[in-house]
Amino acid sequence: MDYTATGRDALLRIAEAADLDAVEALRIEFLGKQGSISLLLKTLGKMTPDERQAEGPKIHGLRQSVTDAIAARKSALENAVLEARLASEKIDLTLPAPEATIGSVHPVSQVMDELAEIFADMGFAVATGPEIEDDWHNFTALNMPESHPARAMHDTFYFADKGAEGREMLLRTHTSPVQIRSMIEQGAPLRVIAPGRVYRSDSDATHTPMFHQVEGLVIDKGIHLGHLKWTLETFLKAFFERDDIVLRLRPSYFPFTEPSVEVDVGYTVIDGKRVVGGGGNVPDGGWMEVLGSGMVNRRVIEFGGLDPDQWQGFAFGTGVDRLAMLKYGMDDLRAFFDGDERWLSHYGFSALDVPTLSGGVGTPA
Amino acid sequence: MKFSLAWLRDHLETTASVEEIADTLNAIGIEVEAIEDPAQKLAGFRVAKVLTAEPHPDADKLHVLSVDAGDGQPLQVVCGAPNARAGMLGVLGLPGAVVPANGMELRKSSIRGVESNGMMCSVRELELGEEHDGIIELPEDAPVGSSFADYRGSEPVLDVAITPNRPDCMGVYGIARDLAAAGLGALKPIVVESQPGTFPCPIEIRTDDPHGCPAFFGRVIRGVSNGPSPDWMQERLKSAGQRPISALVDITNYLMLAYGRPAHAYDLARLSGAMVARKARDGEQVLALNEKEYTLDSSMTVIADDEGPHDIGGIMGGEHSGCDENTTDVLLEIAYFDPEKIASTGRKLNLTSDARQRFERGVDPAFLETGIDLLTQLIRTICGGEVSELVRAGAPPSQPRIVHYRPVMAETLGGIAVPEVEQKRILGILGFEAVGETAELEQAWAVTVPGWRPDIDGAADIVEEVIRIHGLDKVESVALPRADGVALPTATPQQKLERRVRRAAAARGMHEAVTWSFLPESEATAFADEQNALWILANPISEDMKAMRPSLVPGLLSAARRNLDRGANGLRLFEVGRRYLRGEEGASDERPTLAVVLAGERQARGWATGKAVAYDAFDAKAEALAILGEAGAPVANLQVMGEAGPQFHPGQSATLRLGPKNVLARFGMLHPTMLRAFDIEVPVAVAEIYLDSIPAKKGRETFARAPYAPSSLQSVTRDFAFLVPRDLPAGDLLKAVRGADKANIVSVRLFDDFRGAGVPDDGKSLAVEVTLQPGEASYRDEDLKAIAGRITAAAGKLGATLRG
């Protein structure tokens, strides 16, 4: 028998099936228990072996082609349905995604972390001390006895309270009392920095009654001004990540150091802003005061409980807020303490900006 | 301190330019704050002749001048000065010149319709004096067209900052000495002749307070005429910013500014009886030259006659005995006052003066006689008069001070090897006398300190003298010795903790603020612990900055309010800082703290989320737990307990404790009255974490974690819905369930808290999802049944029953 026409007819109808129900109806019509092709298959049993030999493959071939066509048609229709559903599920992806709030680390904290990182490499630990101090640690032990004119220049905030041994209690005017505490607690040799809040009774456009300082102290044997200069140069080079840092040392006076040295750093004016780097004696250049420093006064070493004939060293101090301003370009100190979210988002740092030496301690804009 | 270049040249033979002088001053430790160059200030102003002066056609008070400024072509200038007239010589500012008094740049303009090509200037406009009644009139011989600055011969003025250790440089002479040492010229010797008296001093002079005033020298000059001081002196005083008053007053001021030596001149006619340096009487009053009345006490020294004090010794003269134009007989006082007593008197009276600054820093005790001779010489030359014999009451300290100094210290302390010969040269010019072998570096020299250098008290001071004059720029950098290997960690556990929680909070989307350590007292009180008195400043800068904060919350609330006032809707701020409490023996106890303020909207209204959602207490709880977790606190063991404090909503706040006493944090919604006090109109959730209360890790730090291998068996979850009494804290149920079978239960999550239909009025339904992790073998039904039984039993102890 010839099944070609049957086959052609079946395949045509399958191809024309409009939906999955129609495909299923055709499957039953052709391949169901009573389906026309199923019935053809049954005829094989009644045939002679010779007939079966001739007809078998043709009927099986017919069944296979119809089965395949149904599967293909079903799959095509299913795909079409899916496509239609997906097309109906289109969304506007220009709509905003859920917002996650982004936080920040304050520039003062960031810069303090940077300082700790740089100085750790030079062997300095970070030391701390109380902000509510007594006048012995804040003045007397730093070679500022009661009548010392420098005391009056400190614009000190006092409390009515008296501390141990009747000492006057005050808000520390500098981080220098931590020098004394470190010497007493840790002895020598010693390398520490002491960042923290300090207070002066002073408030105008460029001064706030609270600000941040960092103190550095090295006590060892054979330490001289050359070591101080190297330390400050090395620190500033690492902090500003520039090789062209030039320092100018000027004699000055601090009761707690002798000799005392004011340290200027060279800058260049670029686009109206001071950029640290280069010697200051060039056109568009200048020097700005960045640090006060000197060799620790032997009386201060004595007050720290050490023998000044055996130990000597240097100390330095500078403003952390000021370092932050110089590096990161803020120009208003008062904004540091206002907590304006807009300022904090702009000048603050990502939690992930952890200063490292391998990555550079600074965070580029 | 200010002085003109001319004044400096009175004392220093030099050809150096003002720039060289300024650079040298900076290099040797006398910081030049400004160089005022009048020539620069007066650039663009010329001597000019008024050719014609006509009335302005449209303004009564204005003239239209035709002015010859030396260019040949007369310029038309409109001028309002009443003294402007044809033929006079004055000062013309040309377009481009900047008027010193107001910084205005002159330009060609039209004044009431008449073109004006410059401005004829007054004395005040050029900052040459106060006069402003008319324009400057110059003598007829002034060269028309020349620069006014050249004509006037103005000298540059240096404004320098003198450090408190250098009273000798509070006189121009001392500055000249330093410059001479630095190689900028030769110091001119002080020219003074001894002034023999022709009659005995007619007034008794003595000191009854040898501690406060060890020496009081005086003499009378009679028959003086006290007119204005000569121009040269007025010029010098003006360059120092002093107003000339009268010859006698100016001469004493001149001595102070030129030689750093305060002195005083009394009108003898106004004194009665002996002039005595004595201790003031308690409550004694004096009207000082600044026209203020001061009440003295017995720790202070005065110079007094029979009537009472005429001088707060060494600080300020009295109003009633000063010299004026009628003075004919004058008593000169030059005394030595104890620096410490001057300082304490000045502090007590809150009175500063040029004299106090010099005395408290220490004047040269050897300069009394030279000083009074200089004064006498000047008065005789300028005011005439007849000089009495000098009275010397008491004696100034005269012990020579000797410092032992090893010249090698310039290198071992100062970092510069300075040849000994050079060291001796420097010290010599500065007035030190160094005795010792120049060849022996290690051997100490005996260095005698000049009287004008009270600051020198040790070898380190000598090092400073040597190296500052030799040149600090010669210090070479020398690396600090470095330990082998990479740098060791230096941060303390406390420092690491603060760094970690700071970045954790920032990573959770909060901005770190830094707020003042001080608060208004009312805000501090509202957050204070009754057991712990506040630290209150005795001299606050304002009432808003008076009490040290006992909590970080008020400062953040104020910051939040400022942000809200600026239009912010939602805020997430935190701060890491100290709370200031009372410690032992009068010391402070400063506790590291992290506080969080969540104000207003947590979520703004959104297209997907609908209305804005405000922060609630659970947001604060989440932050507190997250930060405590980062800080290494055992978060799973924390108990949620009450007593967050009266600042909080009593029903929506809690503390997180480890054991009943140790409070690690408090959190919750702020009390509405507190919000009102801070003028905040949105809900605020707060968390305050006490970093000092977090227990330190026990034992030695190790890097290896506890061993762990995730089970290969699948975990099983089971839900339980319990009916519980309505007031049962959900946390108690969770804790009971968690503890029911610790070997199998790995987590318990509460997913429903239902009250309403099907639940009794005094109860609620809490539904939890329990995750079980089989260990060795998968669970059989009876295993699960047994675990469920243990869970139900544990919950049952709290009055919970399984919901059917």
Coordinates of N, CA, C and O in Angstrom, one line a residue, chain A residues 105-194:
Chain A
V105 N 32.5 58.1 56.0 CA 33.4 58.3 57.1 C 33.8 59.8 57.1 O 34.2 60.3 56.0
H106 N 33.8 60.4 58.2 CA 34.2 61.9 58.3 C 35.6 62.1 57.9 O 36.5 61.3 58.3
P107 N 35.9 63.2 57.2 CA 37.3 63.4 56.8 C 38.3 63.4 57.9 O 39.4 62.9 57.8
V108 N 37.9 63.9 59.1 CA 38.8 63.9 60.2 C 39.2 62.5 60.6 O 40.4 62.1 60.8
S109 N 38.2 61.6 60.7 CA 38.5 60.2 61.0 C 39.4 59.5 59.9 O 40.3 58.8 60.2
Q110 N 39.1 59.9 58.7 CA 39.8 59.3 57.6 C 41.3 59.7 57.6 O 42.2 58.9 57.5
V111 N 41.5 61.0 57.9 CA 42.9 61.5 57.9 C 43.6 60.9 59.1 O 44.8 60.6 59.0
M112 N 42.9 60.7 60.2 CA 43.5 60.1 61.4 C 43.9 58.7 61.1 O 45.0 58.2 61.5
D113 N 43.1 58.0 60.3 CA 43.5 56.6 59.9 C 44.7 56.7 59.0 O 45.6 55.8 59.1
E114 N 44.7 57.7 58.1 CA 45.9 57.8 57.2 C 47.2 58.0 58.0 O 48.2 57.4 57.8
L115 N 47.1 58.9 59.0 CA 48.2 59.2 59.8 C 48.7 58.0 60.6 O 49.9 57.7 60.6
A116 N 47.8 57.2 61.1 CA 48.1 56.0 61.9 C 48.9 55.0 60.9 O 49.8 54.4 61.3
E117 N 48.4 54.9 59.7 CA 49.0 54.0 58.8 C 50.4 54.4 58.4 O 51.3 53.6 58.4
I118 N 50.6 55.7 58.1 CA 51.9 56.2 57.7 C 52.9 56.0 58.9 O 54.0 55.5 58.7
F119 N 52.5 56.5 60.1 CA 53.4 56.5 61.2 C 53.7 55.1 61.7 O 54.7 54.8 62.2
A120 N 52.7 54.2 61.5 CA 52.9 52.8 61.9 C 54.1 52.2 61.2 O 55.0 51.5 61.7
D121 N 54.3 52.6 59.9 CA 55.4 52.1 59.1 C 56.7 52.7 59.6 O 57.7 52.0 59.4
M122 N 56.7 53.8 60.3 CA 57.9 54.3 60.8 C 58.1 53.9 62.3 O 58.9 54.5 63.0
G123 N 57.2 53.0 62.7 CA 57.4 52.5 64.1 C 56.7 53.2 65.2 O 57.0 53.1 66.4
F124 N 55.7 54.1 64.8 CA 55.0 54.9 65.8 C 53.7 54.2 66.2 O 52.9 53.9 65.3
A125 N 53.4 54.1 67.4 CA 52.1 53.7 67.9 C 51.2 54.9 68.1 O 51.7 56.0 68.1
V126 N 49.9 54.6 68.2 CA 49.0 55.7 68.5 C 48.7 55.7 70.0 O 48.3 54.7 70.5
A127 N 48.9 56.9 70.6 CA 48.6 57.0 72.0 C 47.4 58.0 72.2 O 47.2 58.8 71.4
T128 N 46.7 57.8 73.3 CA 45.6 58.7 73.6 C 45.7 59.1 75.1 O 46.4 58.6 75.9
G129 N 44.9 60.1 75.4 CA 44.9 60.6 76.8 C 43.5 61.4 77.0 O 42.8 61.6 76.0
P130 N 43.3 61.7 78.2 CA 42.0 62.4 78.5 C 41.9 63.8 77.8 O 42.9 64.5 77.7
E131 N 40.7 64.2 77.5 CA 40.5 65.6 77.0 C 40.3 66.5 78.1 O 40.6 67.7 78.0
I132 N 39.6 66.0 79.2 CA 39.5 66.8 80.4 C 40.8 66.5 81.2 O 40.9 65.4 81.7
E133 N 41.7 67.5 81.2 CA 43.0 67.3 81.7 C 43.2 68.1 83.0 O 42.3 68.9 83.3
D134 N 44.3 67.9 83.7 CA 44.7 68.8 84.7 C 45.8 69.7 84.3 O 46.4 69.4 83.3
D135 N 45.9 70.8 84.9 CA 46.9 71.8 84.5 C 48.3 71.3 84.6 O 49.2 71.8 83.9
W136 N 48.6 70.3 85.4 CA 49.9 69.8 85.5 C 50.3 69.2 84.2 O 51.4 69.4 83.7
H137 N 49.5 68.3 83.7 CA 49.8 67.6 82.4 C 49.8 68.6 81.3 O 50.5 68.4 80.3
N138 N 48.8 69.5 81.3 CA 48.6 70.4 80.1 C 49.7 71.5 80.1 O 50.0 71.9 79.0
F139 N 50.1 71.9 81.2 CA 51.0 73.1 81.3 C 52.3 72.8 82.0 O 53.4 72.8 81.4
T140 N 52.2 72.6 83.3 CA 53.4 72.5 84.2 C 54.4 71.5 83.7 O 55.6 71.8 83.5
A141 N 54.0 70.3 83.4 CA 54.9 69.3 82.9 C 55.4 69.5 81.6 O 56.4 68.9 81.1
L142 N 54.8 70.5 80.9 CA 55.3 70.9 79.5 C 56.1 72.2 79.7 O 56.2 72.9 78.7
N143 N 56.6 72.4 80.8 CA 57.5 73.5 81.1 C 56.8 74.9 81.0 O 57.4 75.8 80.5
M144 N 55.5 74.9 81.3 CA 54.8 76.1 81.4 C 54.3 76.3 82.8 O 53.2 76.0 83.1
P145 N 55.2 76.8 83.7 CA 54.7 77.0 85.1 C 53.6 78.1 85.1 O 53.3 78.7 84.1
E146 N 53.0 78.2 86.3 CA 51.8 79.0 86.4 C 51.9 80.5 85.8 O 51.0 81.0 85.2
S147 N 53.1 81.0 86.0 CA 53.3 82.4 85.6 C 53.7 82.6 84.2 O 53.9 83.7 83.7
H148 N 53.8 81.4 83.5 CA 54.4 81.5 82.1 C 53.4 82.2 81.2 O 52.2 81.9 81.1
P149 N 53.9 83.2 80.4 CA 53.1 84.0 79.5 C 52.4 83.1 78.5 O 51.3 83.4 78.1
A150 N 53.0 82.0 78.1 CA 52.4 81.1 77.1 C 51.1 80.5 77.6 O 50.2 80.2 76.8
R151 N 51.0 80.4 78.9 CA 49.7 79.8 79.4 C 48.6 80.7 79.0 O 47.5 80.2 78.6
A152 N 48.8 82.0 79.2 CA 47.7 83.0 78.9 C 47.4 82.9 77.4 O 46.3 83.2 77.0
M153 N 48.4 82.6 76.6 CA 48.2 82.6 75.1 C 47.4 81.4 74.7 O 47.0 81.3 73.5
H154 N 47.1 80.5 75.6 CA 46.4 79.3 75.2 C 44.9 79.3 75.1 O 44.2 78.4 74.7
D155 N 44.3 80.4 75.6 CA 42.8 80.6 75.6 C 42.1 79.3 76.1 O 41.4 78.7 75.5
T156 N 42.5 79.0 77.4 CA 42.1 77.7 78.0 C 40.7 77.8 78.5 O 40.2 78.8 79.1
F157 N 39.9 76.7 78.3 CA 38.7 76.4 79.0 C 38.9 75.8 80.3 O 39.6 74.7 80.3
Y158 N 38.4 76.4 81.4 CA 38.6 75.8 82.7 C 37.3 75.2 83.3 O 36.2 75.7 82.9
F159 N 37.5 74.3 84.2 CA 36.3 73.8 85.0 C 36.5 74.4 86.4 O 37.7 74.7 86.8
A160 N 35.4 74.5 87.2 CA 35.6 74.9 88.5 C 36.1 73.8 89.4 O 36.7 74.1 90.5
D161 N 36.1 72.6 88.9 CA 36.5 71.4 89.7 C 38.0 71.3 89.9 O 38.8 71.8 89.1
K162 N 38.4 70.7 90.9 CA 39.8 70.4 91.2 C 40.1 68.9 91.0 O 39.3 68.1 91.4
G163 N 41.2 68.6 90.5 CA 41.6 67.2 90.3 C 42.5 66.7 91.4 O 42.5 67.3 92.5
A164 N 43.2 65.7 91.1 CA 44.1 65.1 92.1 C 45.1 66.2 92.6 O 45.5 67.0 91.7
E165 N 45.5 66.2 93.8 CA 46.4 67.1 94.4 C 46.0 68.6 94.1 O 46.8 69.5 94.0
G166 N 44.7 68.8 94.0 CA 44.2 70.1 93.9 C 44.5 70.8 92.6 O 44.4 72.0 92.5
R167 N 44.8 70.0 91.6 CA 45.2 70.6 90.3 C 43.9 71.1 89.6 O 42.8 70.6 89.8
E168 N 44.1 72.2 88.9 CA 43.0 72.8 88.1 C 42.6 71.9 87.0 O 43.5 71.3 86.2
M169 N 41.3 71.7 86.8 CA 40.9 70.9 85.7 C 40.5 71.8 84.5 O 40.0 72.9 84.7
L170 N 40.8 71.3 83.3 CA 40.6 72.1 82.1 C 40.4 71.2 80.9 O 40.6 70.0 81.0
L171 N 40.1 71.8 79.8 CA 40.0 71.1 78.5 C 41.4 71.2 77.9 O 41.9 72.3 77.8
R172 N 42.0 70.1 77.5 CA 43.4 70.2 77.0 C 43.4 71.1 75.8 O 42.5 71.1 75.0
T173 N 44.5 72.0 75.8 CA 44.6 73.0 74.8 C 45.4 72.4 73.6 O 45.5 73.1 72.6
H174 N 46.0 71.3 73.8 CA 46.8 70.7 72.8 C 46.9 69.2 73.1 O 46.5 68.8 74.2
T175 N 47.5 68.4 72.2 CA 47.6 67.0 72.4 C 48.9 66.7 73.2 O 49.2 65.5 73.5
S176 N 49.7 67.7 73.5 CA 51.0 67.5 74.1 C 50.9 66.8 75.5 O 51.9 66.1 75.8
P177 N 49.9 67.0 76.3 CA 49.9 66.2 77.5 C 50.1 64.7 77.3 O 50.5 64.0 78.2
V178 N 49.7 64.3 76.2 CA 49.8 62.8 75.9 C 51.3 62.4 75.8 O 51.7 61.3 76.2
Q179 N 52.2 63.4 75.5 CA 53.6 63.2 75.6 C 54.0 62.7 77.0 O 54.7 61.8 77.2
I180 N 53.5 63.5 77.9 CA 53.9 63.3 79.3 C 53.4 61.9 79.8 O 54.1 61.1 80.3
R181 N 52.1 61.7 79.5 CA 51.4 60.4 79.9 C 52.1 59.2 79.2 O 52.3 58.2 79.9
S182 N 52.5 59.4 78.0 CA 53.2 58.3 77.3 C 54.6 58.0 77.9 O 54.9 56.8 78.1
M183 N 55.3 59.0 78.2 CA 56.6 58.8 78.8 C 56.5 58.1 80.2 O 57.2 57.2 80.5
I184 N 55.5 58.6 81.0 CA 55.3 58.1 82.3 C 54.9 56.6 82.2 O 55.4 55.7 82.9
E185 N 53.9 56.3 81.3 CA 53.4 55.0 81.2 C 54.2 54.0 80.5 O 54.3 52.8 80.8
Q186 N 54.9 54.5 79.4 CA 55.7 53.5 78.6 C 57.2 53.6 78.7 O 57.9 52.7 78.3
G187 N 57.7 54.7 79.3 CA 59.1 54.8 79.4 C 59.8 55.1 78.0 O 59.1 55.5 77.1
A188 N 61.1 54.8 77.9 CA 61.8 55.0 76.7 C 62.5 53.7 76.3 O 62.7 52.9 77.1
P189 N 62.9 53.5 75.0 CA 62.6 54.4 73.9 C 61.1 54.4 73.5 O 60.4 53.5 73.9
L190 N 60.7 55.4 72.8 CA 59.3 55.7 72.6 C 59.1 56.3 71.2 O 59.8 57.2 70.9
R191 N 58.1 55.8 70.5 CA 57.7 56.5 69.3 C 56.2 56.5 69.3 O 55.6 55.4 69.1
V192 N 55.5 57.6 69.4 CA 54.1 57.6 69.4 C 53.6 58.8 68.6 O 54.2 59.9 68.5
I193 N 52.3 58.7 68.1 CA 51.6 59.8 67.7 C 50.3 59.8 68.5 O 49.8 58.8 69.0
A194 N 49.8 61.0 68.7 CA 48.6 61.2 69.6 C 47.6 62.1 68.9 O 47.7 63.3 69.0

